[in-house]
Coordinates of C-alpha atoms and ligand atoms in Angstrom, one line a residue:
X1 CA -21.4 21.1 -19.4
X2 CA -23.9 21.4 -16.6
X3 CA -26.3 19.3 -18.7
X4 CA -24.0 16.2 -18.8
X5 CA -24.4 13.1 -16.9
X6 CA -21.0 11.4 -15.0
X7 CA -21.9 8.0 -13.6
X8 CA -19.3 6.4 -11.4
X9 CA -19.5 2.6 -10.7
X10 CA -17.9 1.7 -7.1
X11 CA -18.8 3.3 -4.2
X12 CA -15.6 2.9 -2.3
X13 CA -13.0 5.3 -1.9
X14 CA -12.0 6.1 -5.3
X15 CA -15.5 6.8 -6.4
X16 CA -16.2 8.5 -4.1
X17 CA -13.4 11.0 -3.8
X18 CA -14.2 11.4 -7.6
X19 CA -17.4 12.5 -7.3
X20 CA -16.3 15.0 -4.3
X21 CA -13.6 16.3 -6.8
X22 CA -15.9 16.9 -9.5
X23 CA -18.3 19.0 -7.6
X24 CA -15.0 20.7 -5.8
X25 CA -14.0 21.4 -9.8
X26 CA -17.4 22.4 -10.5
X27 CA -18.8 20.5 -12.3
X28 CA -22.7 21.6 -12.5
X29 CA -23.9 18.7 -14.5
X30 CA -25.6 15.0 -13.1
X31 CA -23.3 12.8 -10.3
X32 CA -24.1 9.0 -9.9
X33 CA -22.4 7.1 -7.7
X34 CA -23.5 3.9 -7.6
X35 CA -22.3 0.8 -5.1
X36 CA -23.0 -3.0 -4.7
X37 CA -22.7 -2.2 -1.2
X38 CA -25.7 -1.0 1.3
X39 CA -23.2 1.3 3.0
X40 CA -21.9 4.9 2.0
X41 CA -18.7 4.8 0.8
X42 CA -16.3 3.9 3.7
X43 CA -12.5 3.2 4.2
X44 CA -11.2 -0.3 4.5
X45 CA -7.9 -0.1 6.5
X46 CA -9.7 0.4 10.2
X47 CA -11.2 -3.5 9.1
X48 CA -7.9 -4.9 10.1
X49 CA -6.9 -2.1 13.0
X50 CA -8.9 -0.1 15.2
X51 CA -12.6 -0.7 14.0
X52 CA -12.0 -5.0 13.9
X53 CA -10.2 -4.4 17.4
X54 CA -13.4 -2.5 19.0
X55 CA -11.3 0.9 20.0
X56 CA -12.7 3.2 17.0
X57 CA -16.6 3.8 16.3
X58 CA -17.9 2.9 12.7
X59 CA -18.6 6.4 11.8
X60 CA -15.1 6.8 11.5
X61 CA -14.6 4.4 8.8
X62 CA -16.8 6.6 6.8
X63 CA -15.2 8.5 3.6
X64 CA -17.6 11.8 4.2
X65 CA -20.1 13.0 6.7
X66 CA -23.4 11.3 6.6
X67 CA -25.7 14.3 4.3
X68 CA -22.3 14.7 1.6
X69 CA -24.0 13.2 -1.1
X70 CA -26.9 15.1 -0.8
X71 CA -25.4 18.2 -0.1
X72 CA -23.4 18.4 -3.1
X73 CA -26.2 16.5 -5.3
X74 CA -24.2 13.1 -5.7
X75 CA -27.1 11.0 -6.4
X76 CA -25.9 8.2 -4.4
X77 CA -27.5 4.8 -5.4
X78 CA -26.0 1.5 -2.7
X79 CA -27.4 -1.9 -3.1
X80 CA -27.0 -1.1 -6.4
X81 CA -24.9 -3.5 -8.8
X82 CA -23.8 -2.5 -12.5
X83 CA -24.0 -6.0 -14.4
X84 CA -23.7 -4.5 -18.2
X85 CA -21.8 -1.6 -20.0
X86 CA -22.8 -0.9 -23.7
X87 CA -19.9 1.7 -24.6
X88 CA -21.6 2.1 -28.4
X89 CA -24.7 3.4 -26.2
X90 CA -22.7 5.4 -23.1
X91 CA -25.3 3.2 -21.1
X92 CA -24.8 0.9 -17.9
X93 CA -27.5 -1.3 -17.2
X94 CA -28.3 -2.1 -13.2
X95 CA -29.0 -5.4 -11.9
X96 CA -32.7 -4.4 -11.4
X97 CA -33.0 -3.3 -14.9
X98 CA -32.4 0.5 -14.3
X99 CA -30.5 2.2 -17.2
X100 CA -28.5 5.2 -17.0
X101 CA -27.0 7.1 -19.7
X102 CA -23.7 8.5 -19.1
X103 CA -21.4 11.5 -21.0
X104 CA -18.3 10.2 -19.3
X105 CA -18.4 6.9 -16.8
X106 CA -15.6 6.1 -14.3
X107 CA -14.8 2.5 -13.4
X108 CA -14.0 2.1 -10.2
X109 CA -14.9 -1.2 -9.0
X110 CA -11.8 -2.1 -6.9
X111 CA -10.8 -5.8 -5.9
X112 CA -12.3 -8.6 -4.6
X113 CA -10.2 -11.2 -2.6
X114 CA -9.5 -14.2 -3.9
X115 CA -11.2 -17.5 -2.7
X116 CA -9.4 -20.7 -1.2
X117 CA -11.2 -23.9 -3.0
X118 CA -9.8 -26.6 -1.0
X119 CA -12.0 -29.2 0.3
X120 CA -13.9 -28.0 3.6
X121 CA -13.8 -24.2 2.2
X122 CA -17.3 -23.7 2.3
X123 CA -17.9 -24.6 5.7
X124 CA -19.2 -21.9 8.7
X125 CA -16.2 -20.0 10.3
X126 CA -14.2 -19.5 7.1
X127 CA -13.9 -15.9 6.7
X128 CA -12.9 -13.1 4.2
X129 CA -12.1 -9.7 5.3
X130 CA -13.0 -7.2 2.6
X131 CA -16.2 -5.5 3.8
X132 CA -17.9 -3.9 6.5
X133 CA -20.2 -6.8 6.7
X134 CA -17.3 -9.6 6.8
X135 CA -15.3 -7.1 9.5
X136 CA -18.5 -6.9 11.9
X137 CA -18.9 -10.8 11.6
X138 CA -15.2 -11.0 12.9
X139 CA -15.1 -8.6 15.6
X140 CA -18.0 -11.1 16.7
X141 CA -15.4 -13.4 16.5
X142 CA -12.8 -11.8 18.1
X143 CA -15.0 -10.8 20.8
X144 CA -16.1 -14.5 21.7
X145 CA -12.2 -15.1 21.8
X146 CA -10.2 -19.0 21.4
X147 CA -8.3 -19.6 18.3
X148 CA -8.5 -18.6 14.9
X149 CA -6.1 -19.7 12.0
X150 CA -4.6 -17.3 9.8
X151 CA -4.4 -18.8 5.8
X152 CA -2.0 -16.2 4.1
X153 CA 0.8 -13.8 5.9
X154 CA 0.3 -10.8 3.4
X155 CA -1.2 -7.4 4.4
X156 CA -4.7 -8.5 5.6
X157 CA -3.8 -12.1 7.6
X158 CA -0.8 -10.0 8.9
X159 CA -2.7 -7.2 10.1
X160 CA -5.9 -9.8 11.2
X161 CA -3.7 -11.9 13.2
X162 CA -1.7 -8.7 15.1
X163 CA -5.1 -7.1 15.9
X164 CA -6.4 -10.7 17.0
X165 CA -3.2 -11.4 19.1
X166 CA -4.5 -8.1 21.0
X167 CA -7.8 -9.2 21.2
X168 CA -5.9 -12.3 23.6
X169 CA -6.6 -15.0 21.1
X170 CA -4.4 -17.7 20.2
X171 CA -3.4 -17.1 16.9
X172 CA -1.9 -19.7 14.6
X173 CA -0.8 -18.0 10.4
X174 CA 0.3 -20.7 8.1
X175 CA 2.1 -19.1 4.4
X176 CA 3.6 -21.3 2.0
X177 CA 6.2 -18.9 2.0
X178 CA 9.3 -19.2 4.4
X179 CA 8.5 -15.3 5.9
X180 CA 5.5 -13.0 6.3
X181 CA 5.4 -10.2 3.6
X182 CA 8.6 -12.0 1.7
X183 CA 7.2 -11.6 -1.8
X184 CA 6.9 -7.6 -1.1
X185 CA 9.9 -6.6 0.9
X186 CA 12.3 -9.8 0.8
X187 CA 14.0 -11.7 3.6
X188 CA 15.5 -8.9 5.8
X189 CA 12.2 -6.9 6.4
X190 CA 10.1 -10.5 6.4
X191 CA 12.1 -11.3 9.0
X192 CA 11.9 -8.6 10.8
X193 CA 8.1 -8.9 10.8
X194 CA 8.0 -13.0 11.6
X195 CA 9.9 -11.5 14.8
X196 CA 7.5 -9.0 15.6
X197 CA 4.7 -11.8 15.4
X198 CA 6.3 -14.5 17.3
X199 CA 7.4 -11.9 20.1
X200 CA 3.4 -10.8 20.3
X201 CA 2.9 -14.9 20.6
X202 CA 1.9 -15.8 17.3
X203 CA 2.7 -19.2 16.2
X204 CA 3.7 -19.0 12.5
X205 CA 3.7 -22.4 10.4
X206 CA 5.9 -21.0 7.4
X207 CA 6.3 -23.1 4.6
X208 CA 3.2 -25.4 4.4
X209 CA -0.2 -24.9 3.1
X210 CA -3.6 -25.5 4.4
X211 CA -4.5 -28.8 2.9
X212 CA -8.4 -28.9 3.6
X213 CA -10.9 -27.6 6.3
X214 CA -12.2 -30.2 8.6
X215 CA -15.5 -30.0 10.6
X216 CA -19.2 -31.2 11.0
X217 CA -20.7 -28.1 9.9
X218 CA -18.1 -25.3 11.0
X219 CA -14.2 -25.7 10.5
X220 CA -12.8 -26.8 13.8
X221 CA -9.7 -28.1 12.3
X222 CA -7.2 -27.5 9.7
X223 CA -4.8 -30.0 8.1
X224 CA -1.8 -28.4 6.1
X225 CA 0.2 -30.0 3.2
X226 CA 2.7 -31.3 5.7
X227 CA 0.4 -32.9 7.7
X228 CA 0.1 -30.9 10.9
X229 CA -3.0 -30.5 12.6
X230 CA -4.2 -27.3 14.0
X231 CA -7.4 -26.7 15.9
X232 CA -9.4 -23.5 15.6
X233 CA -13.0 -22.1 15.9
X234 CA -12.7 -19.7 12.7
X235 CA -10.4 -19.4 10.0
X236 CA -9.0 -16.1 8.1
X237 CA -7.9 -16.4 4.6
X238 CA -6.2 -13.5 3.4
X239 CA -4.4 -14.5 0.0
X240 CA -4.9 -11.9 -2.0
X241 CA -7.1 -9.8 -4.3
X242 CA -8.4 -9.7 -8.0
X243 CA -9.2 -6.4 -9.5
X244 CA -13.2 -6.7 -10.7
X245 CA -12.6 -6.6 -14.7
X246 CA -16.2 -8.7 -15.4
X247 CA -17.8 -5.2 -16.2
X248 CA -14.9 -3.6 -18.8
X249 CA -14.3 -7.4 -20.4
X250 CA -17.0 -8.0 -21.4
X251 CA -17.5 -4.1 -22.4
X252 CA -14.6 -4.7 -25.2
X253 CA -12.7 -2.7 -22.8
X254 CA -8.5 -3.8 -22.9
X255 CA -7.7 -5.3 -19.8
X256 CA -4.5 -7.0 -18.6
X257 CA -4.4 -7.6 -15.0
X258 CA -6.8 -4.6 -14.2
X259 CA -8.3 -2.2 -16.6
X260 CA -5.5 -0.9 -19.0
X261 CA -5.3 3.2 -18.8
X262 CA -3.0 6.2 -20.3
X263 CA -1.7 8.5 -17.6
X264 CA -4.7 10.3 -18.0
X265 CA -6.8 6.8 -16.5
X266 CA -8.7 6.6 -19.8
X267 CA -9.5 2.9 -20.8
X268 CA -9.6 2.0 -24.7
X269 CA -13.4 2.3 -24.4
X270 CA -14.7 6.2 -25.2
X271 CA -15.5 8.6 -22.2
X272 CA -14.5 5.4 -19.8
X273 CA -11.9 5.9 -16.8
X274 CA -11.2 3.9 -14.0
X275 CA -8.8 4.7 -11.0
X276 CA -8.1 2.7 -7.6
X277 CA -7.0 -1.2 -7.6
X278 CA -9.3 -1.8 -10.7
X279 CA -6.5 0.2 -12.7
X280 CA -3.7 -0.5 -14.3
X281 CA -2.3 3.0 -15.1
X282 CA 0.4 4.0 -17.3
X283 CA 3.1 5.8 -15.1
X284 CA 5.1 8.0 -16.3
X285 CA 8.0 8.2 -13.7
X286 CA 8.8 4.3 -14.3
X287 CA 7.5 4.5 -17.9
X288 CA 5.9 1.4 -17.3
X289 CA 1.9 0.4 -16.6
X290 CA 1.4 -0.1 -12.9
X291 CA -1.5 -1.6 -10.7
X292 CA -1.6 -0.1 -7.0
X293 CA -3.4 -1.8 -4.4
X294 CA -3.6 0.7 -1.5
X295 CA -5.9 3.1 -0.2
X296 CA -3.3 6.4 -1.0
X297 CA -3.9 4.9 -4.6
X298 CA -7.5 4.8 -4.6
X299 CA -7.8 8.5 -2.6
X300 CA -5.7 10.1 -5.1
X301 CA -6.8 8.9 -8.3
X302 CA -9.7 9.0 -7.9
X303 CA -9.8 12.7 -8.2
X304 CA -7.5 12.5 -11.2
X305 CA -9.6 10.9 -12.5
X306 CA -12.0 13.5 -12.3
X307 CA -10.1 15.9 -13.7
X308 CA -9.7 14.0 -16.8
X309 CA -13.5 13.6 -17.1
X310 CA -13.7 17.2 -17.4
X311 CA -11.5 17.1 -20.2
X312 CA -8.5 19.0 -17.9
X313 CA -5.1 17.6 -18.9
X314 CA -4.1 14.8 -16.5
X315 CA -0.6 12.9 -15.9
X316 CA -0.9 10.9 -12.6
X317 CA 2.3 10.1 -11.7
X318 CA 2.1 9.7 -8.0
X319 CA 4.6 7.4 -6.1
X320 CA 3.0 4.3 -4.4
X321 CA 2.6 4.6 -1.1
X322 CA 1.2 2.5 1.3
X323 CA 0.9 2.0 5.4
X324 CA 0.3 -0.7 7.6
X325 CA 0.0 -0.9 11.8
X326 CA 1.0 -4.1 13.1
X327 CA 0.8 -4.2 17.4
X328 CA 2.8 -1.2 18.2
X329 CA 4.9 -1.3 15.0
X330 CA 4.1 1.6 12.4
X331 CA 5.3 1.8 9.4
X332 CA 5.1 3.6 5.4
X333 CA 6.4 2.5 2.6
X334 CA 6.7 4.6 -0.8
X335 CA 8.0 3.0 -4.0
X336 CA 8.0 0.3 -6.7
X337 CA 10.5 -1.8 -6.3
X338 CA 9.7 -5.3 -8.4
X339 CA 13.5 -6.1 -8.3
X340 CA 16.5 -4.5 -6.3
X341 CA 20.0 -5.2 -5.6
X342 CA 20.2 -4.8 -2.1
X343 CA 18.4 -3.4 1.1
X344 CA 20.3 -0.7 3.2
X345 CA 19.7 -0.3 6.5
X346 CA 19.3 3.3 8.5
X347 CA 19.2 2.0 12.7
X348 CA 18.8 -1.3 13.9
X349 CA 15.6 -3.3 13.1
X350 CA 16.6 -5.0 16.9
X351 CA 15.4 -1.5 18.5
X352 CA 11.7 -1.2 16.5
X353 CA 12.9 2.3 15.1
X354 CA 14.4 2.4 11.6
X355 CA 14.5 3.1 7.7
X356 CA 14.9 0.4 5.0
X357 CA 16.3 1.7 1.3
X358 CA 15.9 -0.7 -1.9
X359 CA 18.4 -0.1 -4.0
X360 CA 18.7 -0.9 -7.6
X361 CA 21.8 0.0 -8.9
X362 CA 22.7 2.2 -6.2
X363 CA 19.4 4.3 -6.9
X364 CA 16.6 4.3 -4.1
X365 CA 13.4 2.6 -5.9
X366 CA 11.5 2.2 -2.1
X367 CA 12.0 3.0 1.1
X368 CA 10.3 2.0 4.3
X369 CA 9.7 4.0 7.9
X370 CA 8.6 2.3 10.8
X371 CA 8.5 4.2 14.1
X372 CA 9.6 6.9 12.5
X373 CA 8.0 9.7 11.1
X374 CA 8.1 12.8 8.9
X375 CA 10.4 11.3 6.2
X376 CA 8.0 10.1 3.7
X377 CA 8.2 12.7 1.5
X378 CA 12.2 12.4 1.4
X379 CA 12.3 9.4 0.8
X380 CA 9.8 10.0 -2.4
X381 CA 12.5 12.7 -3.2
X382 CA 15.0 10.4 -3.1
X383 CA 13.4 8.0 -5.5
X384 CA 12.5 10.9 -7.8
X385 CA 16.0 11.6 -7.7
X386 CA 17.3 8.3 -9.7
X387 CA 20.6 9.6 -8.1
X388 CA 23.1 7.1 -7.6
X389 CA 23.8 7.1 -3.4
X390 CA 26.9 7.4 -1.1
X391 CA 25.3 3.9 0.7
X392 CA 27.6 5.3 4.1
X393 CA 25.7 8.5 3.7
X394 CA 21.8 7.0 3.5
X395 CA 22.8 4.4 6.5
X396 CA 23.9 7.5 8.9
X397 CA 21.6 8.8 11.1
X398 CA 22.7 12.3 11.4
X399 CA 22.7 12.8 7.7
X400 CA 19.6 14.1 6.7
X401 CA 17.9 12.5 3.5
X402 CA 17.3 15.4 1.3
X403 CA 21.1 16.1 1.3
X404 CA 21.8 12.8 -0.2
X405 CA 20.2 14.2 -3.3
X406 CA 22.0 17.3 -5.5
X407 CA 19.0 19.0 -6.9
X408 CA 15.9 18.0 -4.7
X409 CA 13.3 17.3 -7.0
X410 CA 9.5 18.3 -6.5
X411 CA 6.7 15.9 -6.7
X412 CA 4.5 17.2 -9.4
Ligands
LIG1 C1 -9.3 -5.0 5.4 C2 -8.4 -4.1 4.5 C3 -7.4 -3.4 5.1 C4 -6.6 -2.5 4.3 N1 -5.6 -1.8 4.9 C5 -4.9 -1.0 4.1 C6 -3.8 -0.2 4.7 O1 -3.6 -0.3 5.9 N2 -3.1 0.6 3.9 C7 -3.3 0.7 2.6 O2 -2.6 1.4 1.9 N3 -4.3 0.0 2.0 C8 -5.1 -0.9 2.7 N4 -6.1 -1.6 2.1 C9 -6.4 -1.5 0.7 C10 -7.3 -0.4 0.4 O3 -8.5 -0.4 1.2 C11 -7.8 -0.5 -1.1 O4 -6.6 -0.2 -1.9 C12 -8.9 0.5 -1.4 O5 -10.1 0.1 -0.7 C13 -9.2 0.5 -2.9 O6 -10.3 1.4 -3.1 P1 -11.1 1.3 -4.5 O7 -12.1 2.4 -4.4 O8 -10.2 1.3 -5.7 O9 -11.9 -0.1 -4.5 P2 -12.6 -1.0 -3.4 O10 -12.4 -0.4 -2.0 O11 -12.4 -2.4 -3.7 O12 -14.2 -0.7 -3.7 C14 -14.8 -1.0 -4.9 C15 -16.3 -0.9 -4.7 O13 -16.9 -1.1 -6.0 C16 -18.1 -1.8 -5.8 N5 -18.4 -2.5 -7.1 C17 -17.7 -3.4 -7.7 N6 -18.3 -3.8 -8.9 C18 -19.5 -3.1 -8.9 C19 -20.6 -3.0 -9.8 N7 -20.5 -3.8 -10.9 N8 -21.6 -2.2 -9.5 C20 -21.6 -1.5 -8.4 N9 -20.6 -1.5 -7.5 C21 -19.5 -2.3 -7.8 C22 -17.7 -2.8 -4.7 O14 -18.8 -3.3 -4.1 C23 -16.8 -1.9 -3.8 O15 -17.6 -1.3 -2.8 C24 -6.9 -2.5 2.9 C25 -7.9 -3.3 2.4 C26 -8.7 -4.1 3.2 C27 -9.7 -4.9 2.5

């Protein structure tokens, strides 16, 4: 074993926690851990929160210490780009013409977001928010102050615009869709959120697109499909991500909306894994292949994935979780819900502090905490359940979560 070389392409937060996980395992043998990026693996929720705001210091967006990789004899290569992968060889080729050889490879090469093409798109002040690099160009932004438009009311142009709001600019967020968040959480919990924006004076154009980006040589002005006219000095556009596939595709590797894995994060190509949002993993609780986007994802799979490498039997099976910190309104959410009957209420959205249940046939498949805390893990329980549930029972207060459930299961 100790003479084997494990190469790991991504340097974000699943690849990294691999490569700490293999050297926690033991493994003995060669660790590469190579990044397009010139930073050390960091984390990428602070970019929308406390680092983009100004109140948290860079090093905390860090995965490990500054000296980890080197410690623990990760061979950490940044500014380093994988551009081919010969699985008949076990060989990835780097951008500079480097090869390395590898007994087992992890893919982990995340998302990239996806880019608006309208006309004007390529003009100065039209953002991303993905990396370090575009977060410090907006806190530069946010720092000068004035008004910035928001394309896209998902996680990142939600989070952007509530961290901007505090920042005392004037924030405009224009979504074809008639609520923030609607295609995750439906109307109740969109609503909820639209309120929470528009009390923190946000003005929300819902319904409309953005038509085209006007300026002389940075936007100043954005015209949306209905013809409105807003002014701005920047522009955000947060409409989603792509998981990077370039590298397995045109490996031979299967890939169907992110790189197609067992439940032990194999790919169809020999000794190659891949965890984080580049996966799509087969899941054995919903007995279905699932693609997770979030950071809880990335941190815990990655390690999985590390255990597979080393041949030890694997079944990741974790539920998705995911957070988000809007102005002073916390929240979790654990589950998979891509259709539910209704949404159960436990307190009053009105008073900030509450739980949501989705329900599909009277079963909990998600459930959502905000303001509240500590229940995260019931609420996976009562999901793990599949238990059909007395709806009076899970919208009262005073009755606690686990009692809901006969037989309290235990995540594996
Ligand atoms: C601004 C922002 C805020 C977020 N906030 C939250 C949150 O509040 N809660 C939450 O749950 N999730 C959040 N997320 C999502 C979370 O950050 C992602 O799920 C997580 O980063 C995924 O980690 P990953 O390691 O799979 O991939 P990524 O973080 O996408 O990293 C992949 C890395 O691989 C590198 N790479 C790709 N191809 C190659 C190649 N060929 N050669 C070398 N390197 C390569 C990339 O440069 C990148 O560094 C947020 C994301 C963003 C962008």
């Amino acid at each position: 074993m100790s003479e084997q070389t494990f190469v790991i392409v991504g340097a974000s937060v699943a690849g990294a926690k691999a490569a700490e996980e293999l050297r926690s395992a033991g493994f003995e043998g060669r660790v590469l851990l190579i990044g397009a990026e010139s930073e050390r693996p960091y984390e990428r929720p602070p970019l929308t929160k406390d680092y983009l705001r100004g109140d948290a210091p860079r090093e905390k967006t860090f995965v490990h210490e500054p000296g980890f990789y080197e410690q623990h004899q990760v061979e950490l290569e940044t500014d380093a780009t994988v551009t081919a992968l010969d699985v008949a060889q076990s060989r990835v080729t780097l951008a500079d013409g480097r090869m390395f050889d590898y007994d087992r490879l992890l893919l982990a090469t995340g998302a990239e977001p996806h880019r608006i093409t309208i006309a004007g798109s390529e003009l100065d002040g039209v953002h991303y928010l993905r990396t370090l690099a575009d977060c410090d160009a907006l806190r530069e932004r946010l720092q000068a102050g004035g008004r910035v438009v928001v394309v896209g009311a998902g996680w990142i142009g939600s989070e952007f615009a509530a961290s901007a709001r505090q920042g005392g600019l004037e924030v405009t967020v224009i979504d074809p869709n008639s609520l923030p968040l609607e295609h995750i959480f439906g109307a109740e919990i969109g609503t909820f959120y639209r309120d929470v924006h528009r009390d923190h004076g946000v003005e929300l154009v819902l319904g409309d697109g953005v038509e085209v980006f006007e300026g002389e040589r940075a936007v100043s002005r954005v015209r949306t499909t209905t013809g409105s006219v807003i002014e701005c000095d920047f522009a955000v556009v947060g409409i989603g991500v792509a998981p990077r596939l370039k590298l397995a595709l045109d490996a031979g590797i299967k890939v169907k909306d992110g790189i197609v894995v067992d439940e032990k994060l194999q790919t169809s190509g020999p000794a190659v894994f891949a965890a984080g949002d580049v996966a799509r993993a087969w899941h054995p609780f919903y007995d279905a292949p699932i693609r997770v986007e979030h950071w809880s994802n990335a941190l815990n799979q990655g390690p999985a994935a590390a255990h597979a490498m080393l041949g030890e039997p694997v079944s990741y099976d974790h539920i998705p979780y995911f957070f988000s910190d809007q102005y002073d309104v916390g929240m979790e959410y654990s589950g998979h819900a891509p259709e539910w009957d209704e949404v159960v209420f436990r307190g009053d959205p009105a008073d900030g502090e509450f739980m949501a249940f989705w329900l599909h046939d009277r079963r909990v498949v998600a459930g959502m905490n905000v303001n509240v805390w500590d229940v995260n893990e019931h609420v996976q329980t009562l999901i793990r359940s599949r238990q059909p549930i007395d709806l009076a029972a899970l919208e009262d207060r005073d009755t606690s979560l686990d009692s809901l459930v006969s037989e309290p299961t235990t995540q594996r």
